[in-house]
PDB file of C-alpha atoms in Angstrom:
ATOM      1  CA  MET G1443      76.232 130.766 102.286  1.00  0.00           C
ATOM      2  CA  LEU G1444      79.509 128.850 102.450  1.00  0.00           C
ATOM      3  CA  SER G1445      81.667 129.571  99.388  1.00  0.00           C
ATOM      4  CA  ALA G1446      84.936 127.903 100.448  1.00  0.00           C
ATOM      5  CA  ILE G1447      86.803 126.520 103.433  1.00  0.00           C
ATOM      6  CA  VAL G1448      90.095 128.191 104.239  1.00  0.00           C
ATOM      7  CA  TRP G1449      92.387 125.378 105.377  1.00  0.00           C
ATOM      8  CA  ASN G1450      95.461 126.576 107.238  1.00  0.00           C
ATOM      9  CA  VAL G1451      95.978 123.837 109.825  1.00  0.00           C
ATOM     10  CA  ASP G1452      99.445 123.283 111.280  1.00  0.00           C
ATOM     11  CA  PRO G1453     100.593 119.780 110.250  1.00  0.00           C
ATOM     12  CA  VAL G1454     102.641 119.540 113.451  1.00  0.00           C
ATOM     13  CA  ALA G1455     100.571 118.243 116.371  1.00  0.00           C
ATOM     14  CA  PHE G1456     103.192 118.999 119.031  1.00  0.00           C
ATOM     15  CA  SER G1457     106.930 119.230 119.539  1.00  0.00           C
ATOM     16  CA  ILE G1458     109.283 117.609 122.020  1.00  0.00           C
ATOM     17  CA  GLY G1459     112.405 119.700 121.934  1.00  0.00           C
ATOM     18  CA  SER G1460     113.574 119.674 118.321  1.00  0.00           C
ATOM     19  CA  LEU G1461     111.406 116.639 117.513  1.00  0.00           C
ATOM     20  CA  GLN G1462     108.200 117.488 115.663  1.00  0.00           C
ATOM     21  CA  VAL G1463     105.328 115.027 115.895  1.00  0.00           C
ATOM     22  CA  ARG G1464     103.034 115.440 112.913  1.00  0.00           C
ATOM     23  CA  TRP G1465      99.382 114.563 112.597  1.00  0.00           C
ATOM     24  CA  TYR G1466     100.295 112.362 109.633  1.00  0.00           C
ATOM     25  CA  GLY G1467     102.523 110.146 111.754  1.00  0.00           C
ATOM     26  CA  ILE G1468      99.917 109.981 114.511  1.00  0.00           C
ATOM     27  CA  CYS G1469      97.302 108.899 111.967  1.00  0.00           C
ATOM     28  CA  TRP G1470      99.548 106.102 110.751  1.00  0.00           C
ATOM     29  CA  ALA G1471     100.246 104.872 114.284  1.00  0.00           C
ATOM     30  CA  VAL G1472      96.623 105.025 115.463  1.00  0.00           C
ATOM     31  CA  GLY G1473      95.384 103.445 112.226  1.00  0.00           C
ATOM     32  CA  ILE G1474      97.754 100.475 112.479  1.00  0.00           C
ATOM     33  CA  TYR G1475      96.816  99.934 116.141  1.00  0.00           C
ATOM     34  CA  LEU G1476      93.075 100.022 115.404  1.00  0.00           C
ATOM     35  CA  CYS G1477      93.614  97.562 112.551  1.00  0.00           C
ATOM     36  CA  TYR G1478      95.335  95.263 115.042  1.00  0.00           C
ATOM     37  CA  LEU G1479      92.406  95.474 117.463  1.00  0.00           C
ATOM     38  CA  VAL G1480      90.012  94.538 114.651  1.00  0.00           C
ATOM     39  CA  GLN G1481      92.137  91.474 113.849  1.00  0.00           C
ATOM     40  CA  VAL G1482      92.130  90.410 117.506  1.00  0.00           C
ATOM     41  CA  HIS G1483      88.327  90.514 117.480  1.00  0.00           C
ATOM     42  CA  LEU G1484      87.920  88.701 114.159  1.00  0.00           C
ATOM     43  CA  TYR G1485      90.439  85.964 114.938  1.00  0.00           C
ATOM     44  CA  LYS G1486      88.786  85.358 118.279  1.00  0.00           C
ATOM     45  CA  HIS G1487      85.448  84.986 116.467  1.00  0.00           C
ATOM     46  CA  ASP G1488      87.038  82.538 113.988  1.00  0.00           C
ATOM     47  CA  LYS G1489      88.614  80.587 116.876  1.00  0.00           C
ATOM     48  CA  CYS G1490      92.122  81.077 115.506  1.00  0.00           C
ATOM     49  CA  PRO G1491      95.254  80.563 117.651  1.00  0.00           C
ATOM     50  CA  GLN G1492      95.728  83.384 120.151  1.00  0.00           C
ATOM     51  CA  ASP G1493      99.057  84.527 118.746  1.00  0.00           C
ATOM     52  CA  TRP G1494      97.808  84.971 115.164  1.00  0.00           C
ATOM     53  CA  ALA G1495      96.762  88.575 115.688  1.00  0.00           C
ATOM     54  CA  ASP G1496     100.217  89.410 117.045  1.00  0.00           C
ATOM     55  CA  LYS G1497     101.885  87.706 114.093  1.00  0.00           C
ATOM     56  CA  ILE G1498      99.794  89.532 111.511  1.00  0.00           C
ATOM     57  CA  PHE G1499     100.398  92.828 113.327  1.00  0.00           C
ATOM     58  CA  THR G1500     104.177  92.371 113.079  1.00  0.00           C
ATOM     59  CA  TYR G1501     104.252  91.189 109.464  1.00  0.00           C
ATOM     60  CA  MET G1502     101.720  93.672 108.158  1.00  0.00           C
ATOM     61  CA  THR G1503     103.204  96.682 109.949  1.00  0.00           C
ATOM     62  CA  LEU G1504     106.603  95.980 108.437  1.00  0.00           C
ATOM     63  CA  GLY G1505     105.074  95.162 105.062  1.00  0.00           C
ATOM     64  CA  VAL G1506     102.952  98.286 104.735  1.00  0.00           C
ATOM     65  CA  ILE G1507     105.629 100.728 105.933  1.00  0.00           C
ATOM     66  CA  ILE G1508     108.485  99.250 103.884  1.00  0.00           C
ATOM     67  CA  GLY G1509     106.221  98.816 100.855  1.00  0.00           C
ATOM     68  CA  ALA G1510     104.797 102.335 101.088  1.00  0.00           C
ATOM     69  CA  ARG G1511     108.272 103.834 101.340  1.00  0.00           C
ATOM     70  CA  LEU G1512     109.809 101.805  98.528  1.00  0.00           C
ATOM     71  CA  GLY G1513     106.691 102.319  96.420  1.00  0.00           C
ATOM     72  CA  HIS G1514     106.897 106.094  96.696  1.00  0.00           C
ATOM     73  CA  CYS G1515     110.622 106.204  95.987  1.00  0.00           C
ATOM     74  CA  TRP G1516     110.354 103.898  92.968  1.00  0.00           C
ATOM     75  CA  PHE G1517     107.023 104.947  91.433  1.00  0.00           C
ATOM     76  CA  TYR G1518     107.030 108.698  92.051  1.00  0.00           C
ATOM     77  CA  GLU G1519     110.609 109.934  92.341  1.00  0.00           C
ATOM     78  CA  TRP G1520     111.636 110.038  88.691  1.00  0.00           C
ATOM     79  CA  HIS G1521     112.845 113.485  87.653  1.00  0.00           C
ATOM     80  CA  GLU G1522     114.534 115.007  84.654  1.00  0.00           C
ATOM     81  CA  ALA G1523     118.243 114.411  84.986  1.00  0.00           C
ATOM     82  CA  GLU G1524     118.994 118.103  84.412  1.00  0.00           C
ATOM     83  CA  LEU G1525     116.875 119.096  87.421  1.00  0.00           C
ATOM     84  CA  LEU G1526     118.886 116.712  89.595  1.00  0.00           C
ATOM     85  CA  GLY G1527     122.193 118.033  88.281  1.00  0.00           C
ATOM     86  CA  LEU G1528     122.883 114.667  86.640  1.00  0.00           C
ATOM     87  CA  GLU G1529     123.597 113.505  83.116  1.00  0.00           C
ATOM     88  CA  PRO G1530     121.068 111.382  81.170  1.00  0.00           C
ATOM     89  CA  VAL G1531     121.819 107.666  81.044  1.00  0.00           C
ATOM     90  CA  HIS G1532     122.949 106.260  77.691  1.00  0.00           C
ATOM     91  CA  PHE G1533     122.481 102.517  77.317  1.00  0.00           C
ATOM     92  CA  LEU G1534     122.365 100.310  74.190  1.00  0.00           C
ATOM     93  CA  GLY G1535     121.864 103.334  71.997  1.00  0.00           C
ATOM     94  CA  LEU G1536     118.965 104.621  74.094  1.00  0.00           C
ATOM     95  CA  THR G1537     118.906 107.811  76.164  1.00  0.00           C
ATOM     96  CA  PHE G1538     117.069 107.929  79.473  1.00  0.00           C
ATOM     97  CA  ASN G1539     116.372 111.522  80.490  1.00  0.00           C
ATOM     98  CA  TYR G1540     114.866 110.645  83.869  1.00  0.00           C
ATOM     99  CA  ARG G1541     116.889 109.699  86.937  1.00  0.00           C
ATOM    100  CA  ASN G1542     115.862 108.616  90.419  1.00  0.00           C
ATOM    101  CA  PRO G1543     117.807 110.162  93.322  1.00  0.00           C
ATOM    102  CA  TYR G1544     117.108 107.146  95.531  1.00  0.00           C
ATOM    103  CA  ILE G1545     118.946 104.888  93.103  1.00  0.00           C
ATOM    104  CA  GLU G1546     121.877 107.284  93.215  1.00  0.00           C
ATOM    105  CA  HIS G1547     121.732 107.535  97.030  1.00  0.00           C
ATOM    106  CA  PRO G1548     119.967 104.422  98.420  1.00  0.00           C
ATOM    107  CA  LEU G1549     120.595 105.345 102.067  1.00  0.00           C
ATOM    108  CA  GLU G1550     118.116 108.195 101.593  1.00  0.00           C
ATOM    109  CA  LEU G1551     115.409 105.503 101.576  1.00  0.00           C
ATOM    110  CA  LEU G1552     115.817 105.239 105.341  1.00  0.00           C
ATOM    111  CA  LYS G1553     114.818 108.875 105.928  1.00  0.00           C
ATOM    112  CA  ILE G1554     111.144 108.046 106.223  1.00  0.00           C
ATOM    113  CA  TRP G1555     110.584 110.975 108.574  1.00  0.00           C
ATOM    114  CA  GLN G1556     111.099 113.311 105.629  1.00  0.00           C
ATOM    115  CA  GLY G1557     107.880 112.011 104.063  1.00  0.00           C
ATOM    116  CA  GLY G1558     107.162 109.977 100.982  1.00  0.00           C
ATOM    117  CA  LEU G1559     104.799 107.015 101.357  1.00  0.00           C
ATOM    118  CA  ALA G1560     102.666 105.572  98.542  1.00  0.00           C
ATOM    119  CA  SER G1561      99.418 103.677  99.111  1.00  0.00           C
ATOM    120  CA  HIS G1562      99.972 101.321  96.156  1.00  0.00           C
ATOM    121  CA  GLY G1563     103.421 100.477  97.466  1.00  0.00           C
ATOM    122  CA  GLY G1564     101.883  99.821 100.865  1.00  0.00           C
ATOM    123  CA  ALA G1565      99.350  97.474  99.255  1.00  0.00           C
ATOM    124  CA  ILE G1566     102.118  95.551  97.486  1.00  0.00           C
ATOM    125  CA  GLY G1567     104.063  95.373 100.756  1.00  0.00           C
ATOM    126  CA  LEU G1568     101.009  93.965 102.535  1.00  0.00           C
ATOM    127  CA  ILE G1569     100.571  91.279  99.880  1.00  0.00           C
ATOM    128  CA  ILE G1570     104.218  90.200 100.107  1.00  0.00           C
ATOM    129  CA  ALA G1571     104.034  90.158 103.911  1.00  0.00           C
ATOM    130  CA  ALA G1572     100.834  88.090 103.741  1.00  0.00           C
ATOM    131  CA  LEU G1573     102.480  85.587 101.395  1.00  0.00           C
ATOM    132  CA  ILE G1574     105.367  85.103 103.830  1.00  0.00           C
ATOM    133  CA  LEU G1575     103.061  84.955 106.852  1.00  0.00           C
ATOM    134  CA  ASP G1576     100.734  82.434 105.254  1.00  0.00           C
ATOM    135  CA  ARG G1577     103.572  80.218 104.107  1.00  0.00           C
ATOM    136  CA  LYS G1578     105.255  80.189 107.523  1.00  0.00           C
ATOM    137  CA  HIS G1579     102.276  80.167 109.899  1.00  0.00           C
ATOM    138  CA  PHE G1580      98.671  80.440 108.669  1.00  0.00           C
ATOM    139  CA  HIS G1581      98.362  78.139 105.635  1.00  0.00           C
ATOM    140  CA  LYS G1582      94.949  79.659 104.877  1.00  0.00           C
ATOM    141  CA  GLY G1583      95.594  81.445 101.609  1.00  0.00           C
ATOM    142  CA  ILE G1584      95.899  85.130 100.753  1.00  0.00           C
ATOM    143  CA  PRO G1585      92.137  85.659 100.104  1.00  0.00           C
ATOM    144  CA  TRP G1586      91.278  84.286 103.567  1.00  0.00           C
ATOM    145  CA  ILE G1587      93.761  86.633 105.235  1.00  0.00           C
ATOM    146  CA  PHE G1588      92.599  89.716 103.377  1.00  0.00           C
ATOM    147  CA  ASP G1589      88.882  88.979 103.746  1.00  0.00           C
ATOM    148  CA  ARG G1590      89.466  89.804 107.414  1.00  0.00           C
ATOM    149  CA  LEU G1591      92.322  92.250 107.150  1.00  0.00           C
ATOM    150  CA  VAL G1592      90.602  94.726 104.812  1.00  0.00           C
ATOM    151  CA  ILE G1593      88.082  95.720 107.490  1.00  0.00           C
ATOM    152  CA  GLY G1594      90.927  97.089 109.599  1.00  0.00           C
ATOM    153  CA  ILE G1595      92.870  98.385 106.591  1.00  0.00           C
ATOM    154  CA  ALA G1596      89.880 100.560 105.691  1.00  0.00           C
ATOM    155  CA  ILE G1597      90.143 102.232 109.119  1.00  0.00           C
ATOM    156  CA  THR G1598      93.891 102.754 108.704  1.00  0.00           C
ATOM    157  CA  ALA G1599      93.493 104.136 105.170  1.00  0.00           C
ATOM    158  CA  THR G1600      90.796 106.554 106.335  1.00  0.00           C
ATOM    159  CA  LEU G1601      93.096 107.948 109.016  1.00  0.00           C
ATOM    160  CA  ILE G1602      96.036 108.194 106.602  1.00  0.00           C
ATOM    161  CA  ARG G1603      93.940 110.276 104.200  1.00  0.00           C
ATOM    162  CA  PHE G1604      93.005 112.472 107.151  1.00  0.00           C
ATOM    163  CA  GLY G1605      96.742 112.852 107.711  1.00  0.00           C
ATOM    164  CA  ASN G1606      97.104 113.958 104.076  1.00  0.00           C
ATOM    165  CA  LEU G1607      94.426 116.574 104.737  1.00  0.00           C
ATOM    166  CA  MET G1608      96.310 117.816 107.794  1.00  0.00           C
ATOM    167  CA  ASN G1609      99.428 118.060 105.605  1.00  0.00           C
ATOM    168  CA  SER G1610      97.507 120.068 102.954  1.00  0.00           C
ATOM    169  CA  GLU G1611      98.703 117.643 100.259  1.00  0.00           C
ATOM    170  CA  ILE G1612      97.377 115.415  97.450  1.00  0.00           C
ATOM    171  CA  TYR G1613      94.286 117.479  96.665  1.00  0.00           C
ATOM    172  CA  GLY G1614      92.266 118.095  93.517  1.00  0.00           C
ATOM    173  CA  PHE G1615      91.768 120.721  90.856  1.00  0.00           C
ATOM    174  CA  PRO G1616      90.111 124.082  91.556  1.00  0.00           C
ATOM    175  CA  THR G1617      86.364 123.869  92.085  1.00  0.00           C
ATOM    176  CA  ASP G1618      83.411 126.202  92.570  1.00  0.00           C
ATOM    177  CA  MET G1619      81.611 123.694  94.802  1.00  0.00           C
ATOM    178  CA  PRO G1620      80.790 125.120  98.251  1.00  0.00           C
ATOM    179  CA  TRP G1621      82.961 122.516 100.006  1.00  0.00           C
ATOM    180  CA  GLY G1622      86.126 123.507  98.164  1.00  0.00           C
ATOM    181  CA  PHE G1623      89.223 123.939 100.362  1.00  0.00           C
ATOM    182  CA  ILE G1624      91.776 126.728  99.990  1.00  0.00           C
ATOM    183  CA  PHE G1625      95.011 125.000 101.020  1.00  0.00           C
ATOM    184  CA  VAL G1626      96.836 128.082 102.253  1.00  0.00           C
ATOM    185  CA  ARG G1627      99.937 126.258 103.478  1.00  0.00           C
ATOM    186  CA  ASP G1628     100.515 124.798 100.019  1.00  0.00           C
ATOM    187  CA  GLY G1629     100.280 128.207  98.380  1.00  0.00           C
ATOM    188  CA  GLN G1630      96.731 127.914  97.038  1.00  0.00           C
ATOM    189  CA  THR G1631      94.508 130.985  96.743  1.00  0.00           C
ATOM    190  CA  VAL G1632      91.471 129.351  95.123  1.00  0.00           C
ATOM    191  CA  PRO G1633      89.192 126.544  96.391  1.00  0.00           C
ATOM    192  CA  CYS G1634      90.209 123.032  95.324  1.00  0.00           C
ATOM    193  CA  HIS G1635      88.559 119.639  95.578  1.00  0.00           C
ATOM    194  CA  PRO G1636      89.399 118.133  99.009  1.00  0.00           C
ATOM    195  CA  THR G1637      90.063 114.736  97.471  1.00  0.00           C
ATOM    196  CA  GLN G1638      91.548 113.570 100.773  1.00  0.00           C
ATOM    197  CA  ILE G1639      88.001 113.705 102.180  1.00  0.00           C
ATOM    198  CA  TYR G1640      86.577 111.964  99.107  1.00  0.00           C
ATOM    199  CA  GLU G1641      89.101 109.172  99.642  1.00  0.00           C
ATOM    200  CA  MET G1642      88.250 108.994 103.338  1.00  0.00           C
ATOM    201  CA  LEU G1643      84.613 108.468 102.359  1.00  0.00           C
ATOM    202  CA  TYR G1644      85.265 105.595  99.959  1.00  0.00           C
ATOM    203  CA  CYS G1645      87.530 103.935 102.545  1.00  0.00           C
ATOM    204  CA  ILE G1646      84.701 104.172 105.079  1.00  0.00           C
ATOM    205  CA  VAL G1647      82.249 102.701 102.555  1.00  0.00           C
ATOM    206  CA  ALA G1648      84.670  99.852 101.760  1.00  0.00           C
ATOM    207  CA  GLY G1649      85.141  99.121 105.459  1.00  0.00           C
ATOM    208  CA  VAL G1650      81.416  99.141 106.246  1.00  0.00           C
ATOM    209  CA  VAL G1651      80.570  96.926 103.257  1.00  0.00           C
ATOM    210  CA  SER G1652      83.336  94.463 104.185  1.00  0.00           C
ATOM    211  CA  ALA G1653      82.224  94.332 107.827  1.00  0.00           C
ATOM    212  CA  LEU G1654      78.574  93.785 106.887  1.00  0.00           C
ATOM    213  CA  MET G1655      79.524  91.015 104.474  1.00  0.00           C
ATOM    214  CA  TYR G1656      81.650  89.315 107.127  1.00  0.00           C
ATOM    215  CA  TRP G1657      79.139  89.569 109.988  1.00  0.00           C
ATOM    216  CA  LYS G1658      75.776  89.491 108.211  1.00  0.00           C
ATOM    217  CA  THR G1659      76.336  87.078 105.283  1.00  0.00           C
ATOM    218  CA  ASP G1660      78.101  83.793 104.532  1.00  0.00           C
ATOM    219  CA  ALA G1661      80.648  85.512 102.253  1.00  0.00           C
ATOM    220  CA  ALA G1662      83.549  84.714 104.594  1.00  0.00           C
ATOM    221  CA  LYS G1663      82.984  81.005 103.899  1.00  0.00           C
ATOM    222  CA  TYR G1664      84.078  81.586 100.303  1.00  0.00           C
ATOM    223  CA  PRO G1665      87.515  83.236 100.426  1.00  0.00           C
ATOM    224  CA  GLY G1666      88.094  86.183  98.121  1.00  0.00           C
ATOM    225  CA  ILE G1667      84.598  87.616  97.716  1.00  0.00           C
ATOM    226  CA  ILE G1668      84.916  90.181 100.512  1.00  0.00           C
ATOM    227  CA  PHE G1669      88.457  91.095  99.506  1.00  0.00           C
ATOM    228  CA  GLY G1670      87.514  91.341  95.818  1.00  0.00           C
ATOM    229  CA  ILE G1671      84.624  93.725  96.468  1.00  0.00           C
ATOM    230  CA  TRP G1672      86.860  95.809  98.744  1.00  0.00           C
ATOM    231  CA  LEU G1673      89.513  96.048  96.011  1.00  0.00           C
ATOM    232  CA  ILE G1674      86.998  97.263  93.437  1.00  0.00           C
ATOM    233  CA  ILE G1675      85.435  99.855  95.756  1.00  0.00           C
ATOM    234  CA  VAL G1676      88.805 101.270  96.785  1.00  0.00           C
ATOM    235  CA  PHE G1677      90.844 101.122  93.591  1.00  0.00           C
ATOM    236  CA  PHE G1678      88.126 101.860  91.055  1.00  0.00           C
ATOM    237  CA  THR G1679      87.131 104.946  93.052  1.00  0.00           C
ATOM    238  CA  ARG G1680      90.791 105.900  93.387  1.00  0.00           C
ATOM    239  CA  PHE G1681      91.189 105.468  89.620  1.00  0.00           C
ATOM    240  CA  MET G1682      88.274 107.823  88.921  1.00  0.00           C
ATOM    241  CA  LEU G1683      89.311 110.442  91.487  1.00  0.00           C
ATOM    242  CA  GLU G1684      92.724 110.768  89.867  1.00  0.00           C
ATOM    243  CA  PHE G1685      91.014 112.568  86.964  1.00  0.00           C
ATOM    244  CA  ILE G1686      90.319 115.545  89.250  1.00  0.00           C
ATOM    245  CA  LYS G1687      93.628 115.519  91.143  1.00  0.00           C
ATOM    246  CA  PHE G1688      96.828 117.371  90.408  1.00  0.00           C
ATOM    247  CA  ASP G1689      99.647 115.126  89.217  1.00  0.00           C
ATOM    248  CA  GLN G1690     102.016 114.339  92.034  1.00  0.00           C
ATOM    249  CA  GLU G1691     105.142 114.497  89.868  1.00  0.00           C
ATOM    250  CA  LEU G1692     106.181 116.374  86.725  1.00  0.00           C
ATOM    251  CA  PHE G1693     106.793 113.208  84.697  1.00  0.00           C
ATOM    252  CA  GLU G1694     103.038 112.426  84.879  1.00  0.00           C
ATOM    253  CA  GLN G1695     102.006 115.589  83.059  1.00  0.00           C
ATOM    254  CA  GLY G1696     100.450 115.180  79.641  1.00  0.00           C
ATOM    255  CA  HIS G1697      99.886 111.428  80.023  1.00  0.00           C
ATOM    256  CA  LEU G1698      96.488 109.838  79.438  1.00  0.00           C
ATOM    257  CA  LEU G1699      96.668 108.118  82.836  1.00  0.00           C
ATOM    258  CA  ASN G1700      98.837 109.022  85.794  1.00  0.00           C
ATOM    259  CA  MET G1701     100.904 106.655  87.936  1.00  0.00           C
ATOM    260  CA  GLY G1702      98.157 106.174  90.526  1.00  0.00           C
ATOM    261  CA  GLN G1703      95.729 105.064  87.816  1.00  0.00           C
ATOM    262  CA  TRP G1704      98.142 102.634  86.168  1.00  0.00           C
ATOM    263  CA  LEU G1705      98.898 101.100  89.560  1.00  0.00           C
ATOM    264  CA  SER G1706      95.182 100.784  90.365  1.00  0.00           C
ATOM    265  CA  ILE G1707      94.303  98.759  87.256  1.00  0.00           C
ATOM    266  CA  PRO G1708      95.926  95.452  88.389  1.00  0.00           C
ATOM    267  CA  PHE G1709      94.096  95.639  91.730  1.00  0.00           C
ATOM    268  CA  ILE G1710      90.751  96.204  89.974  1.00  0.00           C
ATOM    269  CA  ILE G1711      91.363  93.214  87.706  1.00  0.00           C
ATOM    270  CA  TRP G1712      92.391  91.092  90.699  1.00  0.00           C
ATOM    271  CA  GLY G1713      89.222  92.144  92.517  1.00  0.00           C
ATOM    272  CA  ILE G1714      87.038  91.018  89.597  1.00  0.00           C
ATOM    273  CA  TYR G1715      88.878  87.681  89.440  1.00  0.00           C
ATOM    274  CA  LEU G1716      88.459  87.083  93.192  1.00  0.00           C
ATOM    275  CA  ILE G1717      84.723  87.795  93.052  1.00  0.00           C
ATOM    276  CA  VAL G1718      84.148  85.513  90.047  1.00  0.00           C
ATOM    277  CA  ASN G1719      86.229  82.734  91.589  1.00  0.00           C
ATOM    278  CA  GLY G1720      84.540  83.109  94.970  1.00  0.00           C
ATOM    279  CA  VAL G1721      81.047  83.039  93.473  1.00  0.00           C
ATOM    280  CA  ARG G1722      81.901  79.902  91.480  1.00  0.00           C
ATOM    281  CA  HIS G1723      83.139  78.277  94.668  1.00  0.00           C
ATOM    282  CA  ALA G1724      79.936  79.246  96.474  1.00  0.00           C
ATOM    283  CA  ARG G1725      77.765  77.828  93.684  1.00  0.00           C
ATOM    284  CA  ARG G1726      79.655  74.536  93.710  1.00  0.00           C
ATOM    285  CA  GLU G1727      79.162  74.244  97.463  1.00  0.00           C
ATOM    286  CA  LEU G1728      75.449  75.039  97.230  1.00  0.00           C
ATOM    287  CA  ASN G1729      74.901  72.501  94.431  1.00  0.00           C
ATOM    288  CA  LYS G1730      76.460  69.620  96.335  1.00  0.00           C
TER     289      LYS G1730
END
């Protein structure tokens, strides 16, 4: 009987000279490309201009990568000043014991190959990119854009979590469940919850539900319903899973909720609002 899975996979897929190509980077690249292909198909079905898929690919790729990088560096890179070899900040009679190295050295933000991408930051980057794209080209509204985009995003997010698994990172507390993973490369000697796989599963569920709603129902006629349901599936599940995950940074320890949970709450609330608003719109249309 299976008692645990020993996970000791090399995060490097292959090397070209001194350049190491990691599974994580491959997952990002393949995920973004598959998301693009989904948009091509959906926009063709909606009889949108032929160049719309190319436009959304450009805007969203930049948005998600820049947002994910800035999000990680701002949300998760606060450390005790003493650990960074820096003095606390004294301002208006207050003392701030935490400092962020990326504020001290902003050029370090560009070193994306060293790792450090946050999903909530990526989501914020996508929203900002969508706002710019819609204002300049689409004029359809953010809910309309994301009702279609989230089907592809679910694929990308699934692959990114697989990349986290290949990196042996962002996993859960020790468990005695038979599917526990021993993440050898991260120094673990006991089985832990493979929360990367749990997150892959809820991304798959969100993608399937969104696709079925788009293709098999009239939900796409009422912008926001598909996107709202997707937000609740993804971010509510993420919120709950954080209770069984190790904190990513020391400053999160001892808090009632960690950073990932606080960042998930606005998306859950937005999802509820979009569903309520979309349903009201649908009822008005049906009662005409």
